[in-house]
Amino acid sequence: MQPCKLLRAFLMAQGFKSCTQTDTTRQCKDSDNLWWDAFATEFFEDDATLTLSFCLEDGPKRYTIGRTLIPRYFSTVFEGGVTDLYYILKHSKESYHNSSITVDCDQCTMVTQHGKPMFTKVCTEGRLILEFTFDDLMRIKTWHFTIRQYRELVPRSILAMHAQDPQVLEQLSKNITRMGLTNFTLNYLRLCVILEPMQELMSRHKTYNLSPRDCLKTCLFQKWQRMVAPPAEPTRQPTTKRRKRKNSTSSTSNSSAGNNANSTNSKKKSAAANLSLSSQVPELGALQSCSLNPGRDGALCHSTAVTPTGQFKEKH
């Protein structure tokens, strides 16, 4: 039974028998939308996306819609004359991740039974990839169906019935879908290209009950604020400075060379102690450096200081 017929029976059971035909149709349509929304809530996550990829005469197409537009997508399938819809999965593969389960089926067939404009069975073949959240509800997070080809099957009994009518045979020879999708569904997918970016406006209108113009002004102002506001700088941890240790260079090739190195180091220390600039000129800042490498005579210490007159003085 179609969802609309099921809901119409539900409405009649709830006491809507006295409604006029127009009221019943309008109430059935509203309830139909509620039914599809409940259907999407039960089987799809709040941030779920549905993607369809196929190739038409004018080139490849790819449509992605969000959770808000998913109920209407399934509704357009039945509004286009479909009375039955189901999927056949062959040789599907399942992979488990930390927070999701992925089902990948390269041989998926979407079967739709059409009652109008003529009785036709459409088999749409492609690849279906579903990602479920790994929790108790196991709802769909992403739905991606890539259509490769389709077939439209007409019963032989209908062909035999209209064998003598060329006009009917010509009509039966025409396709009623494009890549297995009805015109209702294709038009809705084209419309979703405009509706998807407007979800923020619709959500704000529904939440704050603002006019469309006010919703647009508010959204643009908030977007402008995000663009103008400087990005928040990440907090940097203070770095602790570490003193580097100087490696003492001492190499002894023989006993005489070792004695010369020891005498050289002792002469350096005594020379550096005698050339303390802070004791000579305490009121001035001094630049002092003592070479660790000995000169030719093996006992040369060089220091540079600033005199009160501003001149550099060198001592050896």
Coordinates of C-alpha atoms in Angstrom, one line a residue:
M1 CA 0.0 0.0 0.0
Q2 CA 1.3 3.5 -0.8
P3 CA 2.1 5.7 2.1
C4 CA -0.5 8.2 1.0
K5 CA -3.2 5.6 0.9
L6 CA -2.1 4.2 4.3
L7 CA -2.2 7.7 5.8
R8 CA -5.6 8.4 4.2
A9 CA -7.0 5.3 5.9
F10 CA -5.4 6.5 9.2
L11 CA -7.0 9.9 8.8
M12 CA -10.4 8.4 8.1
A13 CA -10.0 6.2 11.2
Q14 CA -9.2 9.3 13.3
G15 CA -12.5 11.0 12.5
F16 CA -11.9 13.0 9.3
K17 CA -14.8 11.4 7.5
S18 CA -16.8 14.6 7.5
C19 CA -14.0 16.6 5.8
T20 CA -14.6 17.8 2.2
Q21 CA -12.5 16.3 -0.6
T22 CA -10.2 19.4 -0.7
D23 CA -9.6 19.3 3.0
T24 CA -9.0 15.5 2.9
T25 CA -6.4 15.9 0.1
R26 CA -4.7 18.7 1.9
Q27 CA -4.6 16.9 5.3
C28 CA -3.4 13.7 3.6
K29 CA -0.6 15.7 1.9
D30 CA 0.5 17.2 5.3
S31 CA 0.3 13.9 7.0
D32 CA 2.2 12.3 4.1
N33 CA 5.0 14.7 4.7
L34 CA 5.0 13.9 8.4
W35 CA 5.1 10.2 7.6
W36 CA 8.1 10.6 5.4
D37 CA 9.8 12.8 7.9
A38 CA 9.3 10.1 10.6
F39 CA 10.6 7.6 8.1
A40 CA 13.8 9.6 7.6
T41 CA 14.2 10.2 11.3
E42 CA 14.0 6.5 12.0
F43 CA 16.5 5.4 9.3
F44 CA 18.8 8.5 8.8
E45 CA 21.1 10.4 11.1
D46 CA 20.5 14.1 11.8
D47 CA 23.5 15.1 9.7
A48 CA 23.0 12.4 7.1
T49 CA 23.6 13.1 3.4
L50 CA 22.2 11.4 0.3
T51 CA 24.2 11.5 -3.0
L52 CA 23.1 10.4 -6.4
S53 CA 25.6 10.2 -9.3
F54 CA 24.6 9.4 -12.9
C55 CA 25.1 10.5 -16.5
L56 CA 22.5 12.2 -18.6
E57 CA 22.6 13.3 -22.2
D58 CA 24.1 16.6 -21.3
G59 CA 26.9 15.2 -19.1
P60 CA 27.5 13.6 -15.7
K61 CA 25.4 14.8 -12.8
R62 CA 26.0 14.6 -9.0
Y63 CA 23.4 15.7 -6.5
T64 CA 23.9 15.7 -2.7
I65 CA 21.1 16.6 -0.3
G66 CA 21.0 16.9 3.5
R67 CA 18.8 15.4 6.1
T68 CA 16.1 18.0 5.8
L69 CA 15.6 17.3 2.1
I70 CA 15.8 13.5 2.2
P71 CA 12.1 12.9 3.2
R72 CA 10.9 14.9 0.2
Y73 CA 13.2 12.9 -2.1
F74 CA 11.6 9.6 -1.3
S75 CA 8.2 11.3 -1.6
T76 CA 8.9 12.4 -5.1
V77 CA 9.7 8.8 -6.2
F78 CA 6.1 7.8 -5.4
E79 CA 4.6 11.0 -6.7
G80 CA 6.1 10.1 -10.1
G81 CA 3.9 7.1 -10.5
V82 CA 5.9 4.5 -8.6
T83 CA 3.8 2.0 -6.6
D84 CA 6.7 -0.2 -5.2
L85 CA 10.3 0.4 -4.5
Y86 CA 13.0 -1.9 -3.2
Y87 CA 16.7 -2.6 -3.5
I88 CA 18.5 -5.9 -4.3
L89 CA 22.0 -6.2 -3.0
K90 CA 24.4 -8.9 -4.4
H91 CA 27.8 -9.7 -3.0
S92 CA 27.9 -6.7 -0.7
K93 CA 30.9 -6.1 1.5
E94 CA 30.9 -4.9 5.1
S95 CA 33.7 -3.1 6.8
Y96 CA 33.8 -2.1 10.5
H97 CA 35.5 1.1 11.8
N98 CA 35.7 2.7 15.2
S99 CA 32.4 4.6 15.0
S100 CA 30.8 3.4 11.7
I101 CA 30.0 0.4 9.6
T102 CA 30.3 0.7 5.8
V103 CA 28.3 -1.5 3.3
D104 CA 29.6 -1.5 -0.2
C105 CA 27.7 -3.2 -2.9
D106 CA 28.9 -3.0 -6.5
Q107 CA 26.0 -5.0 -7.8
C108 CA 23.0 -3.1 -6.5
T109 CA 19.7 -3.0 -8.3
M110 CA 16.9 -0.4 -7.5
V111 CA 13.6 -1.9 -8.7
T112 CA 10.6 0.4 -9.1
Q113 CA 7.2 -0.7 -10.2
H114 CA 5.4 2.0 -12.2
G115 CA 1.6 2.1 -12.5
K116 CA 1.5 5.2 -14.7
P117 CA 1.7 6.3 -17.4
M118 CA 1.8 2.6 -18.1
F119 CA 2.6 -0.6 -16.2
T120 CA 6.4 -0.8 -16.3
K121 CA 9.1 -2.4 -14.2
V122 CA 12.3 -0.4 -14.1
C123 CA 15.6 -2.0 -12.9
T124 CA 18.3 0.6 -12.2
E125 CA 21.7 -0.9 -11.7
G126 CA 24.7 0.7 -10.0
R127 CA 26.9 0.8 -6.9
L128 CA 25.5 1.6 -3.5
I129 CA 27.7 2.7 -0.5
L130 CA 26.0 3.1 2.9
E131 CA 27.7 4.2 6.1
F132 CA 25.9 3.4 9.3
T133 CA 26.7 4.8 12.8
F134 CA 28.0 2.1 15.1
D135 CA 25.5 2.5 17.9
D136 CA 22.2 1.1 19.1
L137 CA 20.1 2.9 16.5
M138 CA 22.3 1.9 13.5
R139 CA 21.0 4.8 11.3
I140 CA 22.4 5.8 7.9
K141 CA 25.0 8.5 7.9
T142 CA 25.8 8.6 4.2
W143 CA 24.0 7.2 1.2
H144 CA 25.8 7.2 -2.2
F145 CA 24.2 5.5 -5.2
T146 CA 26.1 5.6 -8.5
I147 CA 23.9 4.7 -11.4
R148 CA 25.5 2.8 -14.3
Q149 CA 22.6 1.6 -16.5
Y150 CA 18.9 0.9 -16.3
R151 CA 16.3 -1.3 -18.1
E152 CA 12.5 -0.7 -18.5
L153 CA 10.5 -3.9 -18.8
V154 CA 7.0 -4.0 -20.3
P155 CA 4.9 -7.2 -19.9
R156 CA 4.2 -9.2 -23.1
S157 CA 0.5 -9.3 -22.3
I158 CA 0.3 -5.5 -22.7
L159 CA 2.2 -5.6 -26.0
A160 CA -0.1 -8.4 -27.3
M161 CA -3.2 -6.4 -26.2
H162 CA -2.2 -3.4 -28.3
A163 CA -0.5 -5.2 -31.2
Q164 CA -3.0 -3.7 -33.7
D165 CA -2.7 -0.1 -32.4
P166 CA 0.5 1.6 -33.8
Q167 CA 0.0 4.7 -31.6
V168 CA 0.0 2.7 -28.4
L169 CA 3.0 0.6 -29.5
E170 CA 4.9 3.8 -30.3
Q171 CA 4.0 5.1 -26.8
L172 CA 5.1 1.9 -25.2
S173 CA 8.4 2.1 -27.0
K174 CA 9.3 5.4 -25.3
N175 CA 11.1 5.5 -22.0
I176 CA 9.2 6.7 -19.0
T177 CA 12.4 7.4 -16.9
R178 CA 15.8 8.9 -17.4
M179 CA 18.5 6.7 -15.9
G180 CA 15.8 5.0 -13.9
L181 CA 14.6 8.3 -12.3
T182 CA 11.3 9.9 -12.9
N183 CA 10.9 13.5 -14.0
F184 CA 9.5 14.4 -10.5
T185 CA 12.7 13.2 -8.9
L186 CA 15.0 14.8 -11.4
N187 CA 13.2 18.2 -11.1
Y188 CA 13.4 17.9 -7.3
L189 CA 17.1 17.2 -7.4
R190 CA 17.6 20.3 -9.6
L191 CA 15.6 22.3 -7.1
C192 CA 17.8 21.0 -4.2
V193 CA 20.8 22.7 -5.8
I194 CA 19.0 26.0 -4.7
L195 CA 17.3 24.7 -1.6
E196 CA 20.4 23.1 0.0
P197 CA 22.3 26.5 0.6
M198 CA 19.1 28.0 1.9
Q199 CA 18.7 25.5 4.8
E200 CA 20.2 28.0 7.2
L201 CA 17.6 30.6 6.3
M202 CA 14.8 28.1 6.6
S203 CA 16.0 26.9 10.0
R204 CA 16.3 30.4 11.3
H205 CA 12.8 31.3 10.1
K206 CA 11.4 28.2 11.7
T207 CA 13.2 28.8 15.0
Y208 CA 12.8 32.5 15.5
N209 CA 9.7 33.1 13.4
L210 CA 11.4 35.9 11.4
S211 CA 10.5 37.2 8.0
P212 CA 12.5 36.0 5.1
R213 CA 14.1 39.4 4.7
D214 CA 15.1 39.6 8.4
C215 CA 16.5 36.0 8.2
L216 CA 18.7 37.0 5.2
K217 CA 19.9 40.1 7.0
T218 CA 20.8 38.2 10.1
C219 CA 22.6 35.5 8.3
L220 CA 24.6 37.9 6.2
F221 CA 25.5 40.0 9.2
Q222 CA 26.7 37.0 11.1
K223 CA 28.7 35.8 8.1
W224 CA 30.2 39.2 7.8
Q225 CA 31.2 39.2 11.5
R226 CA 32.9 35.8 11.0
M227 CA 34.9 37.2 8.1
V228 CA 35.9 40.4 9.8
A229 CA 36.7 39.0 13.2
P230 CA 40.4 38.1 13.5
P231 CA 41.2 34.5 14.0
A232 CA 41.8 33.4 17.5
E233 CA 45.5 32.9 18.1
P234 CA 46.4 29.6 19.7
T235 CA 47.9 29.9 23.2
R236 CA 51.6 29.2 23.1
Q237 CA 53.3 27.4 26.0
P238 CA 56.3 29.3 27.5
T239 CA 59.5 27.8 26.3
T240 CA 62.2 27.3 29.0
K241 CA 65.7 28.3 27.9
R242 CA 68.4 25.8 28.6
R243 CA 72.0 26.6 28.9
K244 CA 74.2 24.8 26.4
R245 CA 77.2 23.1 27.8
K246 CA 80.5 23.8 26.1
N247 CA 82.5 20.7 25.3
S248 CA 86.0 20.9 26.6
T249 CA 88.5 20.0 23.8
S250 CA 91.4 18.0 25.1
S251 CA 93.4 15.6 23.0
T252 CA 96.6 14.0 24.0
S253 CA 98.7 12.3 21.3
N254 CA 101.7 11.7 23.5
S255 CA 103.0 12.6 27.0
S256 CA 104.8 15.8 26.0
A257 CA 101.7 17.2 24.2
G258 CA 99.6 16.4 27.3
N259 CA 102.0 18.4 29.6
N260 CA 101.9 21.4 27.1
A261 CA 98.0 21.4 27.1
N262 CA 97.8 21.4 30.9
S263 CA 100.3 24.3 31.2
T264 CA 98.3 26.2 28.5
N265 CA 95.0 25.8 30.4
S266 CA 96.5 27.0 33.6
K267 CA 97.9 30.1 31.9
K268 CA 94.5 30.8 30.4
K269 CA 92.7 30.7 33.7
S270 CA 95.3 33.0 35.4
A271 CA 95.2 35.5 32.5
A272 CA 91.4 35.6 32.5
A273 CA 91.3 36.2 36.2
N274 CA 93.7 39.1 36.0
L275 CA 91.8 40.7 33.1
S276 CA 88.5 41.1 35.0
L277 CA 87.1 44.3 33.5
S278 CA 84.4 44.7 36.1
S279 CA 87.1 45.2 38.8
Q280 CA 89.0 47.7 36.7
V281 CA 86.0 49.8 35.3
P282 CA 83.0 49.0 37.5
E283 CA 80.7 51.8 36.1
L284 CA 80.9 50.5 32.4
G285 CA 79.5 47.5 30.7
A286 CA 82.2 45.3 29.3
L287 CA 82.6 42.9 26.4
Q288 CA 85.1 40.3 27.2
S289 CA 86.0 37.1 25.4
C290 CA 88.8 34.8 25.9
S291 CA 89.9 32.5 23.1
L292 CA 90.0 28.8 24.0
N293 CA 92.3 27.9 21.2
P294 CA 96.0 28.6 22.0
G295 CA 98.1 30.7 19.7
R296 CA 101.4 29.7 18.2
D297 CA 103.2 30.0 21.5
G298 CA 100.6 27.9 23.2
A299 CA 99.7 30.5 25.9
L300 CA 98.0 33.5 24.2
C301 CA 94.8 34.9 25.8
H302 CA 93.1 37.8 24.0
S303 CA 90.5 40.1 25.6
T304 CA 88.6 43.2 24.3
A305 CA 87.1 45.9 26.6
V306 CA 85.5 49.3 26.3
T307 CA 87.4 52.2 27.9
P308 CA 85.7 55.3 29.5
T309 CA 86.5 57.3 26.3
G310 CA 84.6 54.8 24.1
Q311 CA 87.6 53.3 22.5
F312 CA 88.3 49.6 22.2
K313 CA 91.3 48.4 24.1
E314 CA 93.0 45.0 23.4
K315 CA 95.1 43.2 25.8
H316 CA 97.3 40.1 25.2

